[in-house]
Amino acid sequence: MTKIAEYLRNQAEALTAMADADNLKGKYADELAENSRGLGRKLDLAEDRYREVKGHLSSWADDLEDFQKAADKTLDDARDAQRIIDAHSGKGDKKATGNQKGASDEAASTDVDPALKRAKEDLTAARRRLNTTEGDYQERAAHYASKIRSSIDDDMKDSWWNDFKAWVADAEWLGDIADWASWAATAVGVVAMFFPAVGVIALALTVVVAAIHITQAVTGNGSWFDVVMDLGALKLARTGMKAAKAMKALQNSSRKTAADLAKGQAKSQASRANASARKTAAKAERKRGGTSRKSRDRARAKRLRMEGENRAAGKRASNEVRDTEMPQITAAEKASAIGDKAMAKQMKDINKWRDAYPDNRTLASNASQAQRHKDAVQGAWATSTILDAADKGADAATNDGYSRMKDRMTAPVGSQW
């Protein structure tokens, strides 16, 4: 503290000299002088703190040394007294093994043994002195603690940002949570390959890790390299989630398009069949000479019925497509989707409707886009896994060398002198 106080004093004097210099010229001179005086005053306050606290600690050290000497002397006296008491107790035990009468005589003689009586008194006195010394120690400790608090209660106050940085530095549990959440995110990410629904848990854990690392980095207590890794993981996770969502939308679009195509084909087929039936019926009616109103009404009713049947046939065809169960997939198809069973089925369904209507551009486009999104999911997963494994592997393989390298990338935001 003495050295720090001297260093602060020298810096304050240098700043004051800079502020008072009359050879500074230019627009920067006034602002530089003002800032130098302001910083110099802060250094003066800091120097006062260190100098006064140094004095309090020096006095406390002297008192503490006296208390320790007194406690050591008390301990030696207590040990001497206890040895005498133990020696007399040993003699009493040996005589007690002889006969009961001898033990009674020894007990009686113990009460009047001057050495034993004096030893017990010395032990009691040592305990009293120790209690007194401890009480004096507590009183002087509180006295100097009050002095130190008074010395640092000045006009120089830490900003909320400095308080927050100090809190983060002391909160070692934040780092423990980040480490635990990081490993948990890795484990859940592997599980999500087979049960995609838990992928949101991995994402939430990654967000927690990123938030802690950012907090530590901006306060100078962590590495920006970890932040970059976390943001990269979040970006990859977001890419994978967007691609998976797009795959579902494309699959729904392909189903709807295929349903509309199936509906149109069914209606066309029914219309052709109905047209042929109407033509045959018309020929038969003409042969019978049917030109009466009754015949026309009968023909009209039949036409309406056939049109209704056409619509019903189209609706049935559309519903059959919409209600068709998702296709079954093989182990290879599931593996190609990184274990995501839902994505593998969606991809196969999209390709099935593309193949069923090869001339339709919408279905062909959906299949092409779905393949790109599937590749994006695979790429995001592979990149994220490689980076995560490399980061954790380097930590384990370099015996903290890798961690120290990352720590060198730390730079507190808003740090000043």
mmCIF file of N, CA, C and O in Angstrom, residues 142-216:
data_model
loop_
_atom_site.group_PDB
_atom_site.id
_atom_site.type_symbol
_atom_site.label_atom_id
_atom_site.label_comp_id
_atom_site.label_asym_id
_atom_site.label_seq_id
_atom_site.Cartn_x
_atom_site.Cartn_y
_atom_site.Cartn_z
ATOM 1 N N ALA A 142 -12.334 -4.141 15.763
ATOM 2 C CA ALA A 142 -13.461 -3.293 15.406
ATOM 3 C C ALA A 142 -13.026 -1.830 15.316
ATOM 4 O O ALA A 142 -13.496 -1.084 14.445
ATOM 5 N N HIS A 143 -12.116 -1.407 16.205
ATOM 6 C CA HIS A 143 -11.622 -0.027 16.193
ATOM 7 C C HIS A 143 -10.927 0.300 14.867
ATOM 8 O O HIS A 143 -11.228 1.310 14.228
ATOM 9 N N TYR A 144 -10.003 -0.571 14.461
ATOM 10 C CA TYR A 144 -9.266 -0.286 13.222
ATOM 11 C C TYR A 144 -10.144 -0.467 11.981
ATOM 12 O O TYR A 144 -9.971 0.231 10.975
ATOM 13 N N ALA A 145 -11.090 -1.403 12.049
ATOM 14 C CA ALA A 145 -12.023 -1.548 10.925
ATOM 15 C C ALA A 145 -12.824 -0.265 10.740
ATOM 16 O O ALA A 145 -13.057 0.205 9.608
ATOM 17 N N SER A 146 -13.236 0.343 11.866
ATOM 18 C CA SER A 146 -13.961 1.617 11.795
ATOM 19 C C SER A 146 -13.079 2.715 11.223
ATOM 20 O O SER A 146 -13.534 3.554 10.428
ATOM 21 N N LYS A 147 -11.816 2.730 11.621
ATOM 22 C CA LYS A 147 -10.875 3.718 11.092
ATOM 23 C C LYS A 147 -10.723 3.586 9.577
ATOM 24 O O LYS A 147 -10.696 4.588 8.847
ATOM 25 N N ILE A 148 -10.600 2.345 9.121
ATOM 26 C CA ILE A 148 -10.424 2.107 7.680
ATOM 27 C C ILE A 148 -11.673 2.538 6.922
ATOM 28 O O ILE A 148 -11.594 3.180 5.863
ATOM 29 N N ARG A 149 -12.839 2.203 7.443
ATOM 30 C CA ARG A 149 -14.086 2.620 6.779
ATOM 31 C C ARG A 149 -14.177 4.144 6.707
ATOM 32 O O ARG A 149 -14.624 4.704 5.708
ATOM 33 N N SER A 150 -13.753 4.804 7.754
ATOM 34 C CA SER A 150 -13.794 6.262 7.771
ATOM 35 C C SER A 150 -12.841 6.847 6.736
ATOM 36 O O SER A 150 -13.149 7.843 6.081
ATOM 37 N N SER A 151 -11.690 6.201 6.560
ATOM 38 C CA SER A 151 -10.698 6.714 5.618
ATOM 39 C C SER A 151 -11.156 6.591 4.170
ATOM 40 O O SER A 151 -10.779 7.407 3.321
ATOM 41 N N ILE A 152 -11.946 5.566 3.866
ATOM 42 C CA ILE A 152 -12.389 5.384 2.470
ATOM 43 C C ILE A 152 -13.755 6.017 2.222
ATOM 44 O O ILE A 152 -14.295 5.929 1.124
ATOM 45 N N ASP A 153 -14.313 6.657 3.280
ATOM 46 C CA ASP A 153 -15.594 7.353 3.109
ATOM 47 C C ASP A 153 -15.298 8.799 2.714
ATOM 48 O O ASP A 153 -15.348 9.723 3.519
ATOM 49 N N ASP A 154 -14.963 8.996 1.432
ATOM 50 C CA ASP A 154 -14.607 10.328 0.951
ATOM 51 C C ASP A 154 -15.439 10.658 -0.288
ATOM 52 O O ASP A 154 -16.432 10.002 -0.577
ATOM 53 N N ASP A 155 -15.000 11.676 -1.006
ATOM 54 C CA ASP A 155 -15.756 12.133 -2.183
ATOM 55 C C ASP A 155 -15.561 11.256 -3.403
ATOM 56 O O ASP A 155 -16.246 11.448 -4.412
ATOM 57 N N MET A 156 -14.616 10.343 -3.366
ATOM 58 C CA MET A 156 -14.373 9.473 -4.516
ATOM 59 C C MET A 156 -15.252 8.231 -4.384
ATOM 60 O O MET A 156 -15.033 7.394 -3.507
ATOM 61 N N LYS A 157 -16.255 8.133 -5.228
ATOM 62 C CA LYS A 157 -17.202 7.030 -5.188
ATOM 63 C C LYS A 157 -17.062 6.180 -6.442
ATOM 64 O O LYS A 157 -16.855 6.695 -7.540
ATOM 65 N N ASP A 158 -17.191 4.877 -6.263
ATOM 66 C CA ASP A 158 -17.194 3.987 -7.411
ATOM 67 C C ASP A 158 -18.524 4.122 -8.147
ATOM 68 O O ASP A 158 -19.583 4.283 -7.535
ATOM 69 N N SER A 159 -18.451 4.059 -9.459
ATOM 70 C CA SER A 159 -19.675 4.096 -10.256
ATOM 71 C C SER A 159 -20.400 2.759 -10.141
ATOM 72 O O SER A 159 -19.841 1.766 -9.681
ATOM 73 N N TRP A 160 -21.661 2.754 -10.563
ATOM 74 C CA TRP A 160 -22.418 1.501 -10.525
ATOM 75 C C TRP A 160 -21.755 0.454 -11.402
ATOM 76 O O TRP A 160 -21.816 -0.743 -11.117
ATOM 77 N N TRP A 161 -21.076 0.923 -12.467
ATOM 78 C CA TRP A 161 -20.412 -0.016 -13.367
ATOM 79 C C TRP A 161 -19.236 -0.690 -12.662
ATOM 80 O O TRP A 161 -19.025 -1.900 -12.798
ATOM 81 N N ASN A 162 -18.475 0.099 -11.887
ATOM 82 C CA ASN A 162 -17.354 -0.480 -11.142
ATOM 83 C C ASN A 162 -17.861 -1.462 -10.093
ATOM 84 O O ASN A 162 -17.261 -2.513 -9.857
ATOM 85 N N ASP A 163 -18.975 -1.097 -9.446
ATOM 86 C CA ASP A 163 -19.558 -2.014 -8.464
ATOM 87 C C ASP A 163 -20.009 -3.309 -9.134
ATOM 88 O O ASP A 163 -19.832 -4.409 -8.587
ATOM 89 N N PHE A 164 -20.599 -3.164 -10.312
ATOM 90 C CA PHE A 164 -21.075 -4.353 -11.027
ATOM 91 C C PHE A 164 -19.900 -5.237 -11.454
ATOM 92 O O PHE A 164 -19.963 -6.469 -11.344
ATOM 93 N N LYS A 165 -18.829 -4.625 -11.947
ATOM 94 C CA LYS A 165 -17.644 -5.404 -12.339
ATOM 95 C C LYS A 165 -17.063 -6.150 -11.148
ATOM 96 O O LYS A 165 -16.643 -7.312 -11.278
ATOM 97 N N ALA A 166 -17.042 -5.484 -9.999
ATOM 98 C CA ALA A 166 -16.524 -6.156 -8.803
ATOM 99 C C ALA A 166 -17.425 -7.318 -8.396
ATOM 100 O O ALA A 166 -16.940 -8.377 -7.981
ATOM 101 N N TRP A 167 -18.737 -7.113 -8.543
ATOM 102 C CA TRP A 167 -19.671 -8.185 -8.198
ATOM 103 C C TRP A 167 -19.468 -9.392 -9.100
ATOM 104 O O TRP A 167 -19.457 -10.538 -8.643
ATOM 105 N N VAL A 168 -19.293 -9.154 -10.407
ATOM 106 C CA VAL A 168 -19.080 -10.248 -11.348
ATOM 107 C C VAL A 168 -17.778 -10.967 -11.036
ATOM 108 O O VAL A 168 -17.693 -12.199 -11.109
ATOM 109 N N ALA A 169 -16.748 -10.192 -10.685
ATOM 110 C CA ALA A 169 -15.452 -10.805 -10.360
ATOM 111 C C ALA A 169 -15.553 -11.724 -9.145
ATOM 112 O O ALA A 169 -14.889 -12.768 -9.081
ATOM 113 N N ASP A 170 -16.374 -11.348 -8.186
ATOM 114 C CA ASP A 170 -16.520 -12.159 -6.973
ATOM 115 C C ASP A 170 -17.484 -13.332 -7.161
ATOM 116 O O ASP A 170 -17.459 -14.284 -6.379
ATOM 117 N N ALA A 171 -18.348 -13.243 -8.167
ATOM 118 C CA ALA A 171 -19.383 -14.267 -8.363
ATOM 119 C C ALA A 171 -18.808 -15.457 -9.140
ATOM 120 O O ALA A 171 -19.068 -15.637 -10.333
ATOM 121 N N GLU A 172 -18.015 -16.273 -8.452
ATOM 122 C CA GLU A 172 -17.431 -17.444 -9.101
ATOM 123 C C GLU A 172 -18.505 -18.441 -9.547
ATOM 124 O O GLU A 172 -18.287 -19.228 -10.464
ATOM 125 N N TRP A 173 -19.652 -18.396 -8.895
ATOM 126 C CA TRP A 173 -20.727 -19.324 -9.245
ATOM 127 C C TRP A 173 -21.249 -19.077 -10.660
ATOM 128 O O TRP A 173 -21.799 -19.994 -11.274
ATOM 129 N N LEU A 174 -21.052 -17.859 -11.185
ATOM 130 C CA LEU A 174 -21.465 -17.611 -12.568
ATOM 131 C C LEU A 174 -20.682 -18.494 -13.533
ATOM 132 O O LEU A 174 -21.237 -19.080 -14.465
ATOM 133 N N GLY A 175 -19.371 -18.577 -13.319
ATOM 134 C CA GLY A 175 -18.552 -19.438 -14.163
ATOM 135 C C GLY A 175 -18.928 -20.900 -14.023
ATOM 136 O O GLY A 175 -18.924 -21.647 -15.003
ATOM 137 N N ASP A 176 -19.266 -21.308 -12.790
ATOM 138 C CA ASP A 176 -19.684 -22.701 -12.577
ATOM 139 C C ASP A 176 -20.971 -23.003 -13.343
ATOM 140 O O ASP A 176 -21.116 -24.071 -13.959
ATOM 141 N N ILE A 177 -21.913 -22.057 -13.310
ATOM 142 C CA ILE A 177 -23.165 -22.255 -14.044
ATOM 143 C C ILE A 177 -22.896 -22.330 -15.543
ATOM 144 O O ILE A 177 -23.474 -23.167 -16.252
ATOM 145 N N ALA A 178 -22.009 -21.442 -16.044
ATOM 146 C CA ALA A 178 -21.702 -21.448 -17.473
ATOM 147 C C ALA A 178 -21.086 -22.777 -17.898
ATOM 148 O O ALA A 178 -21.441 -23.327 -18.954
ATOM 149 N N ASP A 179 -20.161 -23.311 -17.091
ATOM 150 C CA ASP A 179 -19.538 -24.595 -17.425
ATOM 151 C C ASP A 179 -20.571 -25.717 -17.420
ATOM 152 O O ASP A 179 -20.605 -26.561 -18.332
ATOM 153 N N TRP A 180 -21.402 -25.729 -16.396
ATOM 154 C CA TRP A 180 -22.423 -26.779 -16.300
ATOM 155 C C TRP A 180 -23.394 -26.685 -17.468
ATOM 156 O O TRP A 180 -23.715 -27.697 -18.100
ATOM 157 N N ALA A 181 -23.861 -25.473 -17.773
ATOM 158 C CA ALA A 181 -24.834 -25.295 -18.858
ATOM 159 C C ALA A 181 -24.218 -25.642 -20.211
ATOM 160 O O ALA A 181 -24.898 -26.172 -21.098
ATOM 161 N N SER A 182 -22.922 -25.361 -20.379
ATOM 162 C CA SER A 182 -22.256 -25.678 -21.644
ATOM 163 C C SER A 182 -22.218 -27.180 -21.893
ATOM 164 O O SER A 182 -22.543 -27.657 -22.983
ATOM 165 N N TRP A 183 -21.815 -27.932 -20.860
ATOM 166 C CA TRP A 183 -21.784 -29.391 -21.010
ATOM 167 C C TRP A 183 -23.193 -29.958 -21.170
ATOM 168 O O TRP A 183 -23.407 -30.895 -21.953
ATOM 169 N N ALA A 184 -24.147 -29.376 -20.444
ATOM 170 C CA ALA A 184 -25.531 -29.842 -20.570
ATOM 171 C C ALA A 184 -26.067 -29.581 -21.971
ATOM 172 O O ALA A 184 -26.768 -30.414 -22.544
ATOM 173 N N ALA A 185 -25.730 -28.414 -22.537
ATOM 174 C CA ALA A 185 -26.176 -28.095 -23.896
ATOM 175 C C ALA A 185 -25.597 -29.080 -24.902
ATOM 176 O O ALA A 185 -26.272 -29.489 -25.862
ATOM 177 N N THR A 186 -24.333 -29.473 -24.692
ATOM 178 C CA THR A 186 -23.717 -30.454 -25.586
ATOM 179 C C THR A 186 -24.442 -31.790 -25.509
ATOM 180 O O THR A 186 -24.752 -32.408 -26.532
ATOM 181 N N ALA A 187 -24.722 -32.235 -24.285
ATOM 182 C CA ALA A 187 -25.406 -33.521 -24.105
ATOM 183 C C ALA A 187 -26.817 -33.482 -24.687
ATOM 184 O O ALA A 187 -27.242 -34.407 -25.393
ATOM 185 N N VAL A 188 -27.549 -32.393 -24.408
ATOM 186 C CA VAL A 188 -28.916 -32.288 -24.921
ATOM 187 C C VAL A 188 -28.913 -32.179 -26.442
ATOM 188 O O VAL A 188 -29.816 -32.688 -27.120
ATOM 189 N N GLY A 189 -27.879 -31.523 -26.991
ATOM 190 C CA GLY A 189 -27.776 -31.423 -28.445
ATOM 191 C C GLY A 189 -27.648 -32.780 -29.109
ATOM 192 O O GLY A 189 -28.214 -33.013 -30.186
ATOM 193 N N VAL A 190 -26.916 -33.684 -28.467
ATOM 194 C CA VAL A 190 -26.796 -35.039 -29.003
ATOM 195 C C VAL A 190 -28.140 -35.765 -28.914
ATOM 196 O O VAL A 190 -28.567 -36.446 -29.846
ATOM 197 N N VAL A 191 -28.822 -35.606 -27.768
ATOM 198 C CA VAL A 191 -30.136 -36.239 -27.602
ATOM 199 C C VAL A 191 -31.125 -35.702 -28.633
ATOM 200 O O VAL A 191 -31.977 -36.429 -29.150
ATOM 201 N N ALA A 192 -31.002 -34.407 -28.954
ATOM 202 C CA ALA A 192 -31.930 -33.783 -29.900
ATOM 203 C C ALA A 192 -31.821 -34.373 -31.301
ATOM 204 O O ALA A 192 -32.744 -34.228 -32.110
ATOM 205 N N MET A 193 -30.708 -35.046 -31.597
ATOM 206 C CA MET A 193 -30.591 -35.717 -32.891
ATOM 207 C C MET A 193 -31.665 -36.789 -33.054
ATOM 208 O O MET A 193 -32.154 -37.030 -34.163
ATOM 209 N N PHE A 194 -32.034 -37.408 -31.953
ATOM 210 C CA PHE A 194 -32.999 -38.503 -32.003
ATOM 211 C C PHE A 194 -34.389 -38.073 -31.521
ATOM 212 O O PHE A 194 -35.385 -38.675 -31.885
ATOM 213 N N PHE A 195 -34.403 -37.002 -30.682
ATOM 214 C CA PHE A 195 -35.666 -36.464 -30.199
ATOM 215 C C PHE A 195 -35.641 -34.952 -30.411
ATOM 216 O O PHE A 195 -35.297 -34.190 -29.499
ATOM 217 N N PRO A 196 -35.958 -34.503 -31.613
ATOM 218 C CA PRO A 196 -35.822 -33.086 -31.967
ATOM 219 C C PRO A 196 -36.573 -32.140 -31.036
ATOM 220 O O PRO A 196 -36.214 -30.975 -30.929
ATOM 221 N N ALA A 197 -37.603 -32.621 -30.361
ATOM 222 C CA ALA A 197 -38.394 -31.737 -29.507
ATOM 223 C C ALA A 197 -37.559 -31.125 -28.384
ATOM 224 O O ALA A 197 -37.879 -30.035 -27.892
ATOM 225 N N VAL A 198 -36.479 -31.809 -27.960
ATOM 226 C CA VAL A 198 -35.671 -31.279 -26.857
ATOM 227 C C VAL A 198 -34.625 -30.293 -27.359
ATOM 228 O O VAL A 198 -33.847 -29.762 -26.566
ATOM 229 N N GLY A 199 -34.617 -30.036 -28.667
ATOM 230 C CA GLY A 199 -33.650 -29.090 -29.211
ATOM 231 C C GLY A 199 -33.797 -27.703 -28.619
ATOM 232 O O GLY A 199 -32.806 -26.979 -28.447
ATOM 233 N N VAL A 200 -35.024 -27.320 -28.266
ATOM 234 C CA VAL A 200 -35.243 -25.993 -27.681
ATOM 235 C C VAL A 200 -34.557 -25.878 -26.324
ATOM 236 O O VAL A 200 -34.140 -24.779 -25.919
ATOM 237 N N ILE A 201 -34.387 -27.010 -25.614
ATOM 238 C CA ILE A 201 -33.681 -26.981 -24.324
ATOM 239 C C ILE A 201 -32.206 -26.670 -24.547
ATOM 240 O O ILE A 201 -31.605 -25.864 -23.825
ATOM 241 N N ALA A 202 -31.620 -27.304 -25.569
ATOM 242 C CA ALA A 202 -30.215 -27.029 -25.896
ATOM 243 C C ALA A 202 -30.034 -25.564 -26.260
ATOM 244 O O ALA A 202 -29.044 -24.925 -25.877
ATOM 245 N N LEU A 203 -30.995 -25.017 -27.014
ATOM 246 C CA LEU A 203 -30.916 -23.610 -27.398
ATOM 247 C C LEU A 203 -30.995 -22.712 -26.168
ATOM 248 O O LEU A 203 -30.226 -21.747 -26.041
ATOM 249 N N ALA A 204 -31.906 -23.026 -25.250
ATOM 250 C CA ALA A 204 -32.044 -22.215 -24.030
ATOM 251 C C ALA A 204 -30.767 -22.260 -23.192
ATOM 252 O O ALA A 204 -30.317 -21.235 -22.661
ATOM 253 N N LEU A 205 -30.156 -23.444 -23.071
ATOM 254 C CA LEU A 205 -28.907 -23.562 -22.313
ATOM 255 C C LEU A 205 -27.793 -22.765 -22.973
ATOM 256 O O LEU A 205 -26.972 -22.127 -22.292
ATOM 257 N N THR A 206 -27.744 -22.778 -24.305
ATOM 258 C CA THR A 206 -26.732 -22.010 -25.024
ATOM 259 C C THR A 206 -26.914 -20.518 -24.793
ATOM 260 O O THR A 206 -25.941 -19.767 -24.664
ATOM 261 N N VAL A 207 -28.171 -20.070 -24.744
ATOM 262 C CA VAL A 207 -28.450 -18.657 -24.465
ATOM 263 C C VAL A 207 -27.954 -18.286 -23.068
ATOM 264 O O VAL A 207 -27.363 -17.213 -22.871
ATOM 265 N N VAL A 208 -28.162 -19.166 -22.092
ATOM 266 C CA VAL A 208 -27.684 -18.915 -20.731
ATOM 267 C C VAL A 208 -26.161 -18.788 -20.707
ATOM 268 O O VAL A 208 -25.602 -17.851 -20.109
ATOM 269 N N VAL A 209 -25.485 -19.711 -21.384
ATOM 270 C CA VAL A 209 -24.015 -19.673 -21.439
ATOM 271 C C VAL A 209 -23.543 -18.386 -22.098
ATOM 272 O O VAL A 209 -22.615 -17.717 -21.615
ATOM 273 N N ALA A 210 -24.161 -18.012 -23.217
ATOM 274 C CA ALA A 210 -23.763 -16.801 -23.931
ATOM 275 C C ALA A 210 -23.970 -15.564 -23.067
ATOM 276 O O ALA A 210 -23.113 -14.668 -23.026
ATOM 277 N N ALA A 211 -25.091 -15.494 -22.347
ATOM 278 C CA ALA A 211 -25.375 -14.334 -21.500
ATOM 279 C C ALA A 211 -24.320 -14.189 -20.397
ATOM 280 O O ALA A 211 -23.843 -13.078 -20.116
ATOM 281 N N ILE A 212 -23.934 -15.314 -19.786
ATOM 282 C CA ILE A 212 -22.922 -15.256 -18.720
ATOM 283 C C ILE A 212 -21.570 -14.861 -19.289
ATOM 284 O O ILE A 212 -20.864 -14.006 -18.726
ATOM 285 N N HIS A 213 -21.180 -15.456 -20.414
ATOM 286 C CA HIS A 213 -19.880 -15.129 -21.013
ATOM 287 C C HIS A 213 -19.813 -13.674 -21.458
ATOM 288 O O HIS A 213 -18.766 -13.021 -21.327
ATOM 289 N N ILE A 214 -20.917 -13.143 -21.996
ATOM 290 C CA ILE A 214 -20.933 -11.732 -22.392
ATOM 291 C C ILE A 214 -20.776 -10.845 -21.164
ATOM 292 O O ILE A 214 -20.009 -9.864 -21.171
ATOM 293 N N THR A 215 -21.491 -11.179 -20.082
ATOM 294 C CA THR A 215 -21.384 -10.403 -18.850
ATOM 295 C C THR A 215 -19.957 -10.418 -18.316
ATOM 296 O O THR A 215 -19.416 -9.385 -17.894
ATOM 297 N N GLN A 216 -19.332 -11.588 -18.336
ATOM 298 C CA GLN A 216 -17.955 -11.686 -17.842
ATOM 299 C C GLN A 216 -16.980 -10.942 -18.752
ATOM 300 O O GLN A 216 -16.040 -10.299 -18.273
#
